[in-house]
CSV table of C-alpha atoms in Angstrom, one decimal:
chain,number,residue,atom,x,y,z
P,1,UNK,CA,-20.2,11.6,-6.6
P,2,UNK,CA,-20.0,10.0,-3.2
P,3,UNK,CA,-17.5,7.4,-1.9
P,4,UNK,CA,-18.9,4.3,-0.2
P,5,UNK,CA,-16.5,2.4,2.0
P,6,UNK,CA,-16.7,-0.6,4.4
P,7,UNK,CA,-16.3,0.6,8.0
P,8,UNK,CA,-15.0,-2.1,10.4
P,9,UNK,CA,-16.5,-0.1,13.2
P,10,UNK,CA,-20.1,-0.4,12.0
P,11,UNK,CA,-19.5,-3.7,10.1
P,12,UNK,CA,-21.1,-2.4,6.9
P,13,UNK,CA,-20.4,-0.4,3.8
P,14,UNK,CA,-21.3,3.3,4.4
P,15,UNK,CA,-21.4,6.6,2.5
P,16,UNK,CA,-18.3,8.5,3.5
P,17,UNK,CA,-19.1,11.8,5.1
P,18,UNK,CA,-16.0,13.7,6.3
P,19,UNK,CA,-15.9,15.8,9.5
P,20,UNK,CA,-15.2,18.9,7.4
P,21,UNK,CA,-16.7,19.4,3.9
P,22,UNK,CA,-13.4,20.5,2.3
P,23,UNK,CA,-10.8,18.3,3.9
P,24,UNK,CA,-10.1,14.7,5.0
P,25,UNK,CA,-7.7,13.4,7.6
P,26,UNK,CA,-6.4,9.8,7.2
P,27,UNK,CA,-4.0,7.9,9.4
P,28,UNK,CA,-2.5,4.6,8.3
P,29,UNK,CA,-0.2,2.4,10.4
P,30,UNK,CA,3.1,2.2,8.6
P,31,UNK,CA,6.1,-0.2,8.7
P,32,UNK,CA,8.3,-1.2,11.6
P,33,UNK,CA,11.7,-0.5,10.0
P,34,UNK,CA,13.9,-3.4,11.0
P,35,UNK,CA,14.3,-5.0,7.6
P,36,UNK,CA,13.2,-4.4,4.0
P,37,UNK,CA,9.5,-4.1,3.0
P,38,UNK,CA,7.8,-7.4,2.6
P,39,UNK,CA,4.7,-8.1,0.5
P,40,UNK,CA,2.4,-7.5,3.5
P,41,UNK,CA,3.8,-4.0,3.9
P,42,UNK,CA,3.4,-3.4,0.2
P,43,UNK,CA,-0.2,-4.5,-0.1
P,44,UNK,CA,-1.3,-2.1,2.7
P,45,UNK,CA,0.7,0.8,1.1
P,46,UNK,CA,-0.9,0.1,-2.3
P,47,UNK,CA,-4.4,-0.2,-0.9
P,48,UNK,CA,-4.3,3.1,1.0
P,49,UNK,CA,-2.6,4.8,-2.0
P,50,UNK,CA,-5.7,3.9,-4.0
P,51,UNK,CA,-7.9,5.4,-1.3
P,52,UNK,CA,-5.7,8.5,-1.1
P,53,UNK,CA,-6.0,9.0,-4.9
P,54,UNK,CA,-9.8,8.4,-4.8
P,55,UNK,CA,-10.3,10.9,-2.0
P,56,UNK,CA,-8.1,13.4,-3.8
P,57,UNK,CA,-10.5,13.7,-6.6
P,58,UNK,CA,-13.4,14.4,-4.2
P,59,UNK,CA,-11.9,16.9,-1.7
P,60,UNK,CA,-9.6,19.9,-2.0
P,61,UNK,CA,-7.4,18.8,0.8
P,62,UNK,CA,-6.5,15.2,2.0
P,63,UNK,CA,-3.9,14.9,4.8
P,64,UNK,CA,-2.5,11.4,4.7
P,65,UNK,CA,-0.4,10.5,7.7
P,66,UNK,CA,1.5,7.2,7.7
P,67,UNK,CA,3.9,6.6,10.6
P,68,UNK,CA,7.3,5.0,10.8
P,69,UNK,CA,7.7,2.7,13.8
P,70,UNK,CA,11.4,3.1,14.7
P,71,UNK,CA,11.2,2.0,18.3
P,72,UNK,CA,10.7,-1.7,18.7
P,73,UNK,CA,12.3,-4.8,20.2
P,74,UNK,CA,12.7,-6.3,16.7
P,75,UNK,CA,14.7,-3.2,15.6
P,76,UNK,CA,17.0,-3.5,18.7
P,77,UNK,CA,17.6,-7.2,18.0
P,78,UNK,CA,18.3,-6.6,14.3
P,79,UNK,CA,20.8,-3.9,15.1
P,80,UNK,CA,22.7,-6.3,17.4
P,81,UNK,CA,22.7,-9.1,14.9
P,82,UNK,CA,23.9,-6.7,12.1
P,83,UNK,CA,26.4,-5.0,14.4
P,84,UNK,CA,25.2,-1.5,13.5
P,85,UNK,CA,23.7,1.5,15.4
P,86,UNK,CA,19.9,1.5,15.7
P,87,UNK,CA,19.6,4.9,14.1
P,88,UNK,CA,21.8,3.8,11.1
P,89,UNK,CA,19.6,0.7,10.8
P,90,UNK,CA,16.3,2.6,10.8
P,91,UNK,CA,17.6,5.3,8.5
P,92,UNK,CA,18.7,2.6,6.0
P,93,UNK,CA,15.6,0.5,6.1
P,94,UNK,CA,13.3,3.6,5.9
P,95,UNK,CA,15.2,4.7,2.8
P,96,UNK,CA,14.8,1.3,1.3
P,97,UNK,CA,11.1,1.3,2.1
P,98,UNK,CA,10.6,4.5,0.3
P,99,UNK,CA,12.6,3.2,-2.7
P,100,UNK,CA,10.5,0.0,-2.9
P,101,UNK,CA,7.2,2.0,-2.5
P,102,UNK,CA,8.3,4.4,-5.2
P,103,UNK,CA,8.9,1.4,-7.5
P,104,UNK,CA,5.3,0.4,-6.9
P,105,UNK,CA,4.1,4.0,-7.8
P,106,UNK,CA,2.9,4.6,-4.3
P,107,UNK,CA,2.6,8.3,-3.8
P,108,UNK,CA,4.5,10.0,-1.0
P,109,UNK,CA,2.3,10.7,2.1
P,110,UNK,CA,1.8,14.2,3.4
P,111,UNK,CA,3.2,13.5,6.9
P,112,UNK,CA,5.4,10.6,7.9
P,113,UNK,CA,6.1,10.9,11.7
P,114,UNK,CA,8.6,8.8,13.4
P,115,UNK,CA,8.1,7.5,17.0
P,116,UNK,CA,11.6,8.6,18.1
P,117,UNK,CA,10.7,12.2,17.1
P,118,UNK,CA,7.6,12.2,19.3
P,119,UNK,CA,8.8,10.8,22.6
P,120,UNK,CA,7.8,14.1,24.4
P,121,UNK,CA,4.3,13.9,22.9
P,122,UNK,CA,4.0,10.2,24.0
P,123,UNK,CA,5.1,11.0,27.6
P,124,UNK,CA,2.6,13.9,27.8
P,125,UNK,CA,-0.1,11.6,26.6
P,126,UNK,CA,0.7,8.9,29.2
P,127,UNK,CA,0.8,11.5,32.0
P,128,UNK,CA,-2.7,12.7,31.1
P,129,UNK,CA,-4.0,9.1,31.1
P,130,UNK,CA,-2.5,8.5,34.6
P,131,UNK,CA,-4.0,11.7,35.8
P,132,UNK,CA,-7.4,10.7,34.4
P,133,UNK,CA,-7.3,7.3,36.2
P,134,UNK,CA,-7.0,5.3,32.9
P,135,UNK,CA,-3.4,4.2,33.5
P,136,UNK,CA,-1.2,3.0,36.4
P,137,UNK,CA,2.5,2.5,37.2
P,138,UNK,CA,3.9,-0.8,38.2
P,139,UNK,CA,7.6,-1.7,38.6
P,140,UNK,CA,8.8,0.9,36.1
P,141,UNK,CA,6.1,0.0,33.6
P,142,UNK,CA,3.0,2.0,32.8
P,143,UNK,CA,-0.1,0.1,31.8
P,144,UNK,CA,-3.5,1.1,30.4
P,145,UNK,CA,-6.3,0.0,32.7
P,146,UNK,CA,-8.8,-1.7,30.4
P,147,UNK,CA,-11.5,-1.8,33.0
P,148,UNK,CA,-11.5,2.1,33.0
P,149,UNK,CA,-12.8,2.1,29.4
P,150,UNK,CA,-16.4,0.7,29.2
P,151,UNK,CA,-16.3,0.4,25.4
P,152,UNK,CA,-13.2,-1.9,25.2
P,153,UNK,CA,-13.9,-4.4,22.4
P,154,UNK,CA,-16.1,-2.0,20.5
P,155,UNK,CA,-14.0,-2.1,17.3
P,156,UNK,CA,-13.1,-5.9,17.3
P,157,UNK,CA,-16.7,-6.8,18.3
P,158,UNK,CA,-15.4,-9.1,21.1
P,159,UNK,CA,-15.9,-9.3,24.8
P,160,UNK,CA,-13.2,-9.7,27.4
P,161,UNK,CA,-13.4,-13.5,27.3
P,162,UNK,CA,-13.2,-13.7,23.5
P,163,UNK,CA,-10.2,-11.3,23.5
P,164,UNK,CA,-8.3,-13.3,26.0
P,165,UNK,CA,-8.9,-16.6,24.2
P,166,UNK,CA,-6.1,-17.0,21.6
P,167,UNK,CA,-5.4,-13.3,21.4
P,168,UNK,CA,-2.0,-11.7,21.2
P,169,UNK,CA,-2.1,-10.5,24.8
P,170,UNK,CA,1.3,-9.9,26.4
P,171,UNK,CA,1.6,-11.6,29.8
P,172,UNK,CA,3.2,-9.9,32.8
P,173,UNK,CA,3.2,-10.3,36.6
P,174,UNK,CA,3.0,-6.5,36.8
P,175,UNK,CA,-0.5,-6.1,35.3
P,176,UNK,CA,-3.7,-5.8,37.3
P,177,UNK,CA,-5.6,-7.6,34.5
P,178,UNK,CA,-4.3,-9.7,31.6
P,179,UNK,CA,-5.9,-7.4,29.0
P,180,UNK,CA,-4.1,-4.3,30.4
P,181,UNK,CA,-1.5,-3.2,27.9
P,182,UNK,CA,1.8,-1.4,28.2
P,183,UNK,CA,2.2,2.3,27.5
P,184,UNK,CA,5.8,2.6,28.8
P,185,UNK,CA,8.5,-0.1,29.3
P,186,UNK,CA,11.7,0.3,31.3
P,187,UNK,CA,15.1,-0.3,29.9
P,188,UNK,CA,16.0,-4.1,30.2
P,189,UNK,CA,18.2,-6.7,28.8
P,190,UNK,CA,16.1,-6.9,25.6
P,191,UNK,CA,16.4,-3.2,24.9
P,192,UNK,CA,19.2,-1.3,26.6
P,193,UNK,CA,18.4,2.1,25.0
P,194,UNK,CA,15.8,4.4,26.5
P,195,UNK,CA,14.5,7.9,27.0
P,196,UNK,CA,14.1,9.6,30.4
P,197,UNK,CA,10.6,9.8,31.7
P,198,UNK,CA,8.8,10.3,35.0
P,199,UNK,CA,8.8,6.5,35.3
P,200,UNK,CA,12.5,6.1,34.7
P,201,UNK,CA,14.5,5.4,31.5
P,202,UNK,CA,12.6,3.4,29.0
P,203,UNK,CA,10.6,3.4,25.8
P,204,UNK,CA,7.0,3.7,24.7
P,205,UNK,CA,4.7,0.7,23.9
P,206,UNK,CA,3.6,0.2,20.3
P,207,UNK,CA,0.0,1.3,20.6
P,208,UNK,CA,0.6,4.6,22.4
P,209,UNK,CA,2.9,5.8,19.5
P,210,UNK,CA,0.1,5.8,17.0
P,211,UNK,CA,-2.4,7.5,19.3
P,212,UNK,CA,0.0,10.3,20.1
P,213,UNK,CA,1.1,10.9,16.5
P,214,UNK,CA,-2.4,10.7,15.0
P,215,UNK,CA,-3.7,13.2,17.6
P,216,UNK,CA,-0.8,15.6,17.0
P,217,UNK,CA,-1.4,15.8,13.3
P,218,UNK,CA,-5.1,15.1,12.8
P,219,UNK,CA,-6.7,16.1,16.1
P,220,UNK,CA,-8.8,14.4,18.8
P,221,UNK,CA,-11.1,12.8,16.2
P,222,UNK,CA,-10.4,12.3,12.5
P,223,UNK,CA,-12.0,10.7,9.4
P,224,UNK,CA,-10.2,7.5,8.5
P,225,UNK,CA,-7.9,5.1,10.3
P,226,UNK,CA,-6.4,2.3,8.2
P,227,UNK,CA,-4.2,-0.7,8.3
P,228,UNK,CA,-4.1,-4.5,7.9
P,229,UNK,CA,-6.9,-6.7,9.2
P,230,UNK,CA,-4.4,-8.2,11.7
P,231,UNK,CA,-4.2,-4.9,13.4
P,232,UNK,CA,-7.8,-4.7,14.5
P,233,UNK,CA,-6.9,-6.5,17.8
P,234,UNK,CA,-4.9,-5.6,19.8
P,235,UNK,CA,-3.3,-2.6,18.1
P,236,UNK,CA,-6.3,-0.6,16.8
P,237,UNK,CA,-8.6,-1.7,19.7
P,238,UNK,CA,-5.9,-0.4,22.1
P,239,UNK,CA,-5.3,2.8,20.2
P,240,UNK,CA,-9.0,3.6,20.2
P,241,UNK,CA,-9.4,2.9,23.9
P,242,UNK,CA,-6.5,5.1,25.1
P,243,UNK,CA,-7.3,7.9,22.7
P,244,UNK,CA,-11.0,8.0,23.6
P,245,UNK,CA,-10.2,7.8,27.3
P,246,UNK,CA,-8.1,10.9,26.9
P,247,UNK,CA,-10.3,13.0,24.5
P,248,UNK,CA,-13.7,11.8,25.8
P,249,UNK,CA,-14.7,11.2,22.2
P,250,UNK,CA,-16.9,8.1,21.5
P,251,UNK,CA,-14.5,7.1,18.7
P,252,UNK,CA,-10.9,8.0,17.6
P,253,UNK,CA,-11.8,7.9,13.9
P,254,UNK,CA,-15.1,7.8,12.2
P,255,UNK,CA,-14.2,5.1,9.6
P,256,UNK,CA,-11.9,2.2,10.2
P,257,UNK,CA,-10.6,0.6,6.9
P,258,UNK,CA,-8.7,-2.7,6.9
P,259,UNK,CA,-7.1,-4.6,4.0
P,260,UNK,CA,-7.4,-8.4,4.0
P,261,UNK,CA,-4.8,-11.0,4.8
P,262,UNK,CA,-2.1,-11.9,2.3
P,263,UNK,CA,-1.3,-15.6,1.5
P,264,UNK,CA,1.4,-16.9,-0.7
P,265,UNK,CA,0.4,-19.8,-2.9
P,266,UNK,CA,-2.5,-20.5,-0.5
P,267,UNK,CA,-0.5,-20.4,2.7
P,268,UNK,CA,0.2,-17.6,5.2
P,269,UNK,CA,3.4,-15.8,4.4
P,270,UNK,CA,6.1,-17.1,6.8
P,271,UNK,CA,9.9,-17.2,6.9
P,272,UNK,CA,9.7,-20.6,8.5
P,273,UNK,CA,8.1,-22.2,5.5
P,274,UNK,CA,10.2,-20.3,2.9
P,275,UNK,CA,7.4,-18.3,1.3
P,276,UNK,CA,8.4,-14.9,2.7
P,277,UNK,CA,9.1,-12.4,0.0
P,278,UNK,CA,10.6,-8.9,0.1
P,279,UNK,CA,9.4,-6.4,-2.5
P,280,UNK,CA,13.0,-5.7,-3.5
P,281,UNK,CA,13.6,-9.3,-4.4
P,282,UNK,CA,10.5,-9.4,-6.7
P,283,UNK,CA,11.5,-6.1,-8.3
P,284,UNK,CA,14.6,-7.9,-9.7
P,285,UNK,CA,12.3,-10.0,-11.8
P,286,UNK,CA,9.1,-8.0,-12.3
P,287,UNK,CA,8.4,-4.4,-12.9
P,288,UNK,CA,6.8,-2.5,-10.0
P,289,UNK,CA,3.6,-1.9,-12.1
P,290,UNK,CA,3.2,-5.7,-12.4
P,291,UNK,CA,3.4,-6.2,-8.6
P,292,UNK,CA,1.0,-3.3,-8.1
P,293,UNK,CA,-1.5,-4.6,-10.6
P,294,UNK,CA,-1.3,-8.1,-9.0
P,295,UNK,CA,-2.4,-6.5,-5.7
P,296,UNK,CA,-5.3,-4.6,-7.4
P,297,UNK,CA,-6.7,-7.7,-9.0
P,298,UNK,CA,-8.1,-8.7,-5.6
P,299,UNK,CA,-10.5,-6.5,-3.7
P,300,UNK,CA,-8.6,-4.8,-0.8
P,301,UNK,CA,-10.9,-6.2,1.9
P,302,UNK,CA,-10.6,-9.8,0.7
P,303,UNK,CA,-7.9,-12.3,1.5
P,304,UNK,CA,-5.4,-12.3,-1.3
P,305,UNK,CA,-3.5,-15.3,-2.7
P,306,UNK,CA,-0.3,-13.9,-4.1
P,307,UNK,CA,1.5,-16.2,-6.5
P,308,UNK,CA,3.9,-16.1,-9.5
P,309,UNK,CA,0.9,-17.0,-11.6
P,310,UNK,CA,-0.8,-13.8,-10.4
P,311,UNK,CA,2.3,-11.9,-11.4
P,312,UNK,CA,2.3,-13.5,-14.9
P,313,UNK,CA,-1.4,-12.6,-15.3
P,314,UNK,CA,-0.8,-9.0,-14.3
P,315,UNK,CA,2.2,-8.8,-16.7
P,316,UNK,CA,0.0,-10.2,-19.6
P,317,UNK,CA,-2.7,-7.6,-18.9
P,318,UNK,CA,-0.2,-4.8,-18.9
P,319,UNK,CA,1.4,-6.1,-22.1
P,320,UNK,CA,-2.0,-6.0,-23.8
P,321,UNK,CA,-2.7,-2.5,-22.5
P,322,UNK,CA,0.7,-1.0,-23.4
P,323,UNK,CA,0.5,-2.7,-26.8
P,324,UNK,CA,-2.9,-1.1,-27.5
P,325,UNK,CA,-1.7,2.4,-26.8
P,326,UNK,CA,1.8,2.1,-28.3
P,327,UNK,CA,1.1,3.9,-31.6
P,328,UNK,CA,-0.9,6.6,-30.0
P,329,UNK,CA,1.1,7.1,-26.8
P,330,UNK,CA,1.5,10.7,-25.7
P,331,UNK,CA,2.4,11.9,-22.2
P,332,UNK,CA,-0.8,13.3,-20.8
P,333,UNK,CA,-1.5,15.9,-18.1
P,334,UNK,CA,-5.3,16.3,-18.4
P,335,UNK,CA,-7.2,15.6,-15.2
P,336,UNK,CA,-10.2,14.0,-16.9
P,337,UNK,CA,-10.7,10.3,-16.2
P,338,UNK,CA,-13.2,7.6,-17.5
P,339,UNK,CA,-16.2,8.1,-15.2
P,340,UNK,CA,-17.2,4.4,-15.1
P,341,UNK,CA,-13.8,3.4,-13.8
P,342,UNK,CA,-13.8,6.1,-11.1
P,343,UNK,CA,-17.3,5.1,-10.1
P,344,UNK,CA,-16.0,1.5,-9.6
P,345,UNK,CA,-13.4,2.9,-7.1
P,346,UNK,CA,-16.1,5.0,-5.4
P,347,UNK,CA,-17.9,1.7,-4.6
P,348,UNK,CA,-15.6,0.6,-1.8
P,349,UNK,CA,-12.4,0.8,-4.0
P,350,UNK,CA,-13.6,-2.0,-6.4
P,351,UNK,CA,-10.3,-2.3,-8.2
P,352,UNK,CA,-11.1,-5.7,-9.8
P,353,UNK,CA,-14.2,-4.0,-11.4
P,354,UNK,CA,-12.0,-1.1,-12.5
P,355,UNK,CA,-9.5,-3.4,-14.2
P,356,UNK,CA,-12.3,-5.3,-16.0
P,357,UNK,CA,-13.7,-2.0,-17.3
P,358,UNK,CA,-10.3,-0.9,-18.5
P,359,UNK,CA,-9.7,-4.2,-20.3
P,360,UNK,CA,-13.0,-3.7,-22.1
P,361,UNK,CA,-11.9,-0.2,-23.1
P,362,UNK,CA,-8.7,-1.7,-24.5
P,363,UNK,CA,-10.9,-3.8,-26.8
P,364,UNK,CA,-12.6,-0.6,-27.9
P,365,UNK,CA,-9.2,1.0,-28.5
P,366,UNK,CA,-8.2,-1.9,-30.7
P,367,UNK,CA,-11.4,-1.7,-32.7
P,368,UNK,CA,-11.7,2.0,-33.3
P,369,UNK,CA,-9.9,4.0,-36.0
P,370,UNK,CA,-9.9,7.3,-34.2
P,371,UNK,CA,-7.9,6.2,-31.1
P,372,UNK,CA,-6.0,9.3,-29.9
P,373,UNK,CA,-8.6,10.8,-27.6
P,374,UNK,CA,-9.7,7.5,-26.1
P,375,UNK,CA,-6.1,6.4,-25.6
P,376,UNK,CA,-5.3,9.7,-23.8
P,377,UNK,CA,-8.3,9.2,-21.5
P,378,UNK,CA,-7.4,5.6,-20.9
P,379,UNK,CA,-3.8,6.4,-19.9
P,380,UNK,CA,-4.8,9.3,-17.7
P,381,UNK,CA,-7.3,7.1,-15.8
P,382,UNK,CA,-4.8,4.3,-15.3
P,383,UNK,CA,-2.2,6.7,-14.0
P,384,UNK,CA,-4.4,9.0,-11.9
P,385,UNK,CA,-6.8,6.4,-10.4
P,386,UNK,CA,-4.7,3.2,-10.3
P,387,UNK,CA,-1.1,4.3,-10.4
P,388,UNK,CA,-0.1,2.3,-13.5
P,389,UNK,CA,0.8,2.9,-17.2
P,390,UNK,CA,3.4,5.5,-16.3
P,391,UNK,CA,6.0,4.2,-18.8
P,392,UNK,CA,6.5,4.9,-22.5
P,393,UNK,CA,5.4,1.7,-24.3
P,394,UNK,CA,8.9,1.3,-25.8
P,395,UNK,CA,10.4,1.5,-22.4
P,396,UNK,CA,7.9,-1.1,-21.2
P,397,UNK,CA,8.7,-3.5,-23.9
P,398,UNK,CA,12.4,-2.7,-23.8
P,399,UNK,CA,14.4,0.1,-25.3
P,400,UNK,CA,16.4,-0.1,-28.5
P,401,UNK,CA,19.1,2.2,-29.8
P,402,UNK,CA,18.8,4.2,-33.0
P,403,UNK,CA,20.6,1.7,-35.2
P,404,UNK,CA,18.4,-1.1,-34.0
P,405,UNK,CA,15.3,0.9,-34.4
P,406,UNK,CA,16.3,1.8,-38.0
P,407,UNK,CA,17.0,-1.9,-38.7
P,408,UNK,CA,13.7,-3.0,-37.3
P,409,UNK,CA,11.7,-0.4,-39.2
P,410,UNK,CA,13.6,-1.3,-42.4
P,411,UNK,CA,12.8,-5.0,-42.0
P,412,UNK,CA,9.2,-4.3,-41.3
P,413,UNK,CA,8.9,-2.3,-44.5
P,414,UNK,CA,10.6,-5.1,-46.5
P,415,UNK,CA,8.2,-7.6,-44.9
P,416,UNK,CA,5.2,-5.4,-45.8
P,417,UNK,CA,6.4,-5.2,-49.4
P,418,UNK,CA,7.0,-8.9,-49.5
P,419,UNK,CA,3.5,-9.7,-48.3
P,420,UNK,CA,2.1,-7.3,-50.9
P,421,UNK,CA,4.0,-9.3,-53.6
P,422,UNK,CA,2.7,-12.5,-52.0
P,423,UNK,CA,6.3,-13.5,-51.2
P,424,UNK,CA,5.2,-15.1,-48.0
P,425,UNK,CA,8.5,-17.1,-47.6
P,426,UNK,CA,10.5,-13.9,-47.4
P,427,UNK,CA,7.9,-12.3,-45.1
P,428,UNK,CA,8.1,-15.3,-42.7
P,429,UNK,CA,11.9,-15.3,-42.8
P,430,UNK,CA,12.0,-11.6,-41.8
P,431,UNK,CA,9.4,-12.2,-39.0
P,432,UNK,CA,11.4,-15.2,-37.7
P,433,UNK,CA,14.7,-13.3,-37.8
P,434,UNK,CA,13.3,-10.4,-35.8
P,435,UNK,CA,11.7,-12.8,-33.3
P,436,UNK,CA,15.1,-14.5,-32.8
P,437,UNK,CA,16.3,-11.0,-31.8
P,438,UNK,CA,13.5,-10.7,-29.2
P,439,UNK,CA,11.3,-8.5,-31.5
P,440,UNK,CA,7.7,-9.7,-31.8
P,441,UNK,CA,5.5,-8.4,-34.7
P,442,UNK,CA,1.8,-8.0,-34.6
P,443,UNK,CA,-0.2,-7.3,-37.8
P,444,UNK,CA,-3.2,-4.9,-37.2
P,445,UNK,CA,-5.6,-2.9,-39.3
P,446,UNK,CA,-3.4,0.2,-38.6
P,447,UNK,CA,-0.2,-1.7,-39.8
P,448,UNK,CA,2.5,-3.9,-38.3
P,449,UNK,CA,3.4,-3.1,-34.6
P,450,UNK,CA,6.4,-4.4,-32.9
P,451,UNK,CA,7.5,-4.9,-29.3
P,452,UNK,CA,10.6,-6.2,-27.5
P,453,UNK,CA,10.0,-9.2,-25.3
């Protein structure tokens, strides 16, 4: 089996061939920890969690590195507004990020470097760029000289004029060229905390952090670099330019994978228009598996329109799936999965196709009499490949205590007896009474099932 993945660098879907036959290195840009995780953070985390899981079934070793950006002007401003120390803020928000991702069944990454723990690596990286003639000092700043790297624009497929037109290029009177980007900033009124360096007290620029950390853990050239589509320029373009200038490689990573934009009810997510959602807020109303499945219903590379209707659709799908396996549920540990579902993921992580196939299998589960083996394979596939169906069905539909369980089962037995005796009035009364308690009955060939709604 081979994975095919869309490579932003080549602009086409390619067969994935790792640098080493037995291991894969993947670096994904993680969150800037100045507030709780929002839906954009969550979509990226879920997408690359799917890729991580898919690769893990193909290769003995997958090293997944996702950084924490804990040096940023937004962090400094948030710490002032909240009146707390920067380290306290970043520790708290990182902890909350982990909690929210765990609720979405996102697996822990192998390495999670923080920028503040790699200042020495970053300074050494910058010093080498200056020595190579790829960077210059100006008024306490250090800038990367874009003109020194002939392939600038290779990743974003844009020339200098296109990049300047409407791009997020930071203006500064200290630059030689508008496209030059900062590697080191001096302490100023916007950020009064810094680290000592050959260029004075200051802090690193955003782009250099990822280059230094990815190189430290994955080497001069690695397999996959991932992140959101909005990071292609300037972040990933700049990372690639500075890393390749230092290592003399033609690319920093062989495959560049980007998830699509996230819209909320058809509009770009924005605090100013009131459609900005934190994962934590949604978790108060929806299970993490519902949010995760809502993400997976759209192909990772496509723009996604996230809405409460999409959450309701995901909830209905999971209700059907949990209901189908309820009577045959058994915690599974087998590594086997449904091959057709895994093959869908090998085709550029086609999660919508995988979900469609699983829904068809639920129909088969409901039709067959010998369900146990198929149910076990279904659950294992959902858990291992998609990161869903981790709950006991009774937990999913709501737990009941022993007295309630005894009462429900007793009433169902009475209703079954009433139906046998054609006493439909009593049977309907029992059904309605249970429904008023939030217990919904479903009559099947295997008998009457119940769930708590």
